[in-house]
PDB file of C-alpha atoms in Angstrom:
ATOM      1  CA  MET S   1      11.745  -3.271 -12.860  1.00 48.00           C
ATOM      2  CA  ILE S   2       9.060  -4.398 -10.434  1.00 53.00           C
ATOM      3  CA  SER S   3       6.769  -7.165 -11.607  1.00 53.00           C
ATOM      4  CA  LEU S   4       3.203  -6.302 -10.666  1.00 52.00           C
ATOM      5  CA  PRO S   5       0.368  -8.808 -10.298  1.00 54.00           C
ATOM      6  CA  ASN S   6      -2.518  -8.612 -12.752  1.00 50.00           C
ATOM      7  CA  GLU S   7      -4.690  -6.836 -10.161  1.00 50.00           C
ATOM      8  CA  LEU S   8      -2.363  -3.847 -10.328  1.00 51.00           C
ATOM      9  CA  SER S   9      -1.848  -3.782 -14.081  1.00 47.00           C
ATOM     10  CA  ASN S  10      -3.545  -0.379 -14.253  1.00 48.00           C
ATOM     11  CA  LEU S  11      -1.000   1.227 -11.943  1.00 47.00           C
ATOM     12  CA  ILE S  12      -1.137   5.000 -12.259  1.00 41.00           C
ATOM     13  CA  SER S  13       1.350   6.339  -9.730  1.00 44.00           C
ATOM     14  CA  LEU S  14       3.816   4.967  -7.176  1.00 44.00           C
ATOM     15  CA  THR S  15       5.578   7.440  -4.906  1.00 43.00           C
ATOM     16  CA  ILE S  16       8.094   6.669  -2.188  1.00 45.00           C
ATOM     17  CA  PHE S  17       9.276   9.247   0.338  1.00 44.00           C
ATOM     18  CA  ASN S  18      11.855   8.704   3.071  1.00 42.00           C
ATOM     19  CA  ILE S  19      12.228  11.733   5.345  1.00 40.00           C
ATOM     20  CA  TRP S  20      13.589  11.581   8.923  1.00 39.00           C
ATOM     21  CA  ARG S  21      12.679   7.948   9.571  1.00 40.00           C
ATOM     22  CA  HIS S  22       9.256   8.460   8.066  1.00 42.00           C
ATOM     23  CA  SER S  23       8.551   6.197   5.135  1.00 42.00           C
ATOM     24  CA  ARG S  24       5.536   6.876   3.061  1.00 43.00           C
ATOM     25  CA  LEU S  25       4.480   4.608   0.238  1.00 42.00           C
ATOM     26  CA  THR S  26       1.512   5.784  -1.735  1.00 42.00           C
ATOM     27  CA  LEU S  27       0.109   3.481  -4.343  1.00 44.00           C
ATOM     28  CA  PHE S  28      -2.737   4.593  -6.554  1.00 44.00           C
ATOM     29  CA  SER S  29      -4.388   2.089  -8.821  1.00 44.00           C
ATOM     30  CA  ASN S  30      -7.537   2.439 -10.890  1.00 46.00           C
ATOM     31  CA  LYS S  31      -9.284  -0.850 -11.633  1.00 46.00           C
ATOM     32  CA  PHE S  32     -12.903  -0.819 -12.807  1.00 41.00           C
ATOM     33  CA  GLY S  33     -13.196   2.745 -11.513  1.00 42.00           C
ATOM     34  CA  ASN S  34     -12.001   1.855  -8.010  1.00 44.00           C
ATOM     35  CA  LEU S  35      -9.193   3.700  -6.236  1.00 45.00           C
ATOM     36  CA  ILE S  36      -6.749   1.833  -4.017  1.00 46.00           C
ATOM     37  CA  SER S  37      -4.677   3.998  -1.723  1.00 46.00           C
ATOM     38  CA  LEU S  38      -1.953   2.361   0.326  1.00 45.00           C
ATOM     39  CA  THR S  39       0.001   4.465   2.794  1.00 45.00           C
ATOM     40  CA  ILE S  40       2.801   3.327   5.077  1.00 45.00           C
ATOM     41  CA  PHE S  41       4.185   5.493   7.831  1.00 44.00           C
ATOM     42  CA  ASN S  42       7.351   4.594   9.738  1.00 44.00           C
ATOM     43  CA  LEU S  43       7.418   6.556  12.981  1.00 41.00           C
ATOM     44  CA  ARG S  44       9.797   5.838  15.874  1.00 41.00           C
ATOM     45  CA  GLY S  45      10.630   2.327  14.719  1.00 40.00           C
ATOM     46  CA  ARG S  46       7.013   1.280  14.223  1.00 42.00           C
ATOM     47  CA  LEU S  47       5.225   0.959  10.938  1.00 43.00           C
ATOM     48  CA  ARG S  48       1.631   1.873  10.485  1.00 44.00           C
ATOM     49  CA  LEU S  49      -0.084   0.370   7.500  1.00 44.00           C
ATOM     50  CA  THR S  50      -3.323   1.941   6.406  1.00 44.00           C
ATOM     51  CA  LEU S  51      -5.090   0.471   3.443  1.00 47.00           C
ATOM     52  CA  PHE S  52      -8.137   2.149   2.008  1.00 46.00           C
ATOM     53  CA  LEU S  53      -9.878   0.021  -0.554  1.00 47.00           C
ATOM     54  CA  ASN S  54     -12.948   1.192  -2.431  1.00 47.00           C
ATOM     55  CA  LYS S  55     -14.451  -1.791  -4.204  1.00 47.00           C
ATOM     56  CA  PHE S  56     -18.021  -1.888  -5.516  1.00 42.00           C
ATOM     57  CA  GLY S  57     -18.904   1.138  -3.374  1.00 42.00           C
ATOM     58  CA  ASN S  58     -17.649  -0.345  -0.096  1.00 42.00           C
ATOM     59  CA  LEU S  59     -14.871   1.347   1.863  1.00 42.00           C
ATOM     60  CA  THR S  60     -12.583  -0.914   3.874  1.00 42.00           C
ATOM     61  CA  SER S  61      -9.915   0.320   6.243  1.00 40.00           C
ATOM     62  CA  LEU S  62      -7.155  -1.994   7.438  1.00 40.00           C
ATOM     63  CA  THR S  63      -4.593  -0.768   9.951  1.00 40.00           C
ATOM     64  CA  THR S  64      -1.642  -2.822  11.173  1.00 42.00           C
ATOM     65  CA  PHE S  65       0.826  -1.658  13.811  1.00 40.00           C
ATOM     66  CA  ASN S  66       4.205  -2.950  14.930  1.00 40.00           C
ATOM     67  CA  ILE S  67       5.505  -4.359  11.669  1.00 45.00           C
ATOM     68  CA  ARG S  68       9.221  -4.516  12.395  1.00 43.00           C
ATOM     69  CA  ASP S  69      12.578  -4.541  10.666  1.00 43.00           C
ATOM     70  CA  TYR S  70      11.511  -5.375   7.128  1.00 47.00           C
ATOM     71  CA  LEU S  71       8.793  -4.535   4.712  1.00 55.00           C
ATOM     72  CA  SER S  72       9.190  -4.811   0.973  1.00 57.00           C
ATOM     73  CA  LEU S  73       7.037  -3.765  -1.922  1.00 60.00           C
ATOM     74  CA  THR S  74       6.743  -7.404  -2.951  1.00 62.00           C
ATOM     75  CA  SER S  75       5.252  -8.434   0.386  1.00 66.00           C
ATOM     76  CA  LEU S  76       2.826  -5.503   0.221  1.00 65.00           C
ATOM     77  CA  LEU S  77       1.649  -6.533  -3.211  1.00 64.00           C
ATOM     78  CA  ASN S  78       1.252 -10.119  -1.992  1.00 68.00           C
ATOM     79  CA  LYS S  79      -0.934  -8.846   0.856  1.00 69.00           C
ATOM     80  CA  LEU S  80      -3.042  -6.951  -1.681  1.00 69.00           C
ATOM     81  CA  ASP S  81      -3.491 -10.219  -3.594  1.00 66.00           C
ATOM     82  CA  ASN S  82      -5.019 -11.805  -0.478  1.00 67.00           C
ATOM     83  CA  ILE S  83      -7.692  -9.120  -0.082  1.00 57.00           C
TER      84      ILE S  83
END
C-alpha cells in the first residue's frame, strides 16, 4: 500500500497505463474543491511531466522534459509537497 501525504488524503482515482513505451500516470485529487491532474508521458525515452494545479482559482502549468531512467510515485508525491 502506498503511503500518501496529508495533502493527498482525499485521493479519488489513480490510474496507471503502460502501452508501447508510453507511461501515463493520472492522479485526481479533490481538496477544498480543487482538482489536481498529474499526467506523465514517456515517449521515445523522454518523460514529459505536465502538472495542472487549480488552487484558489489560479491555474498553474508545470512542464519538465528529459527526466531519465527513473521516476517513482514517491518522488512525484514529494514534488507535489514542494508546490
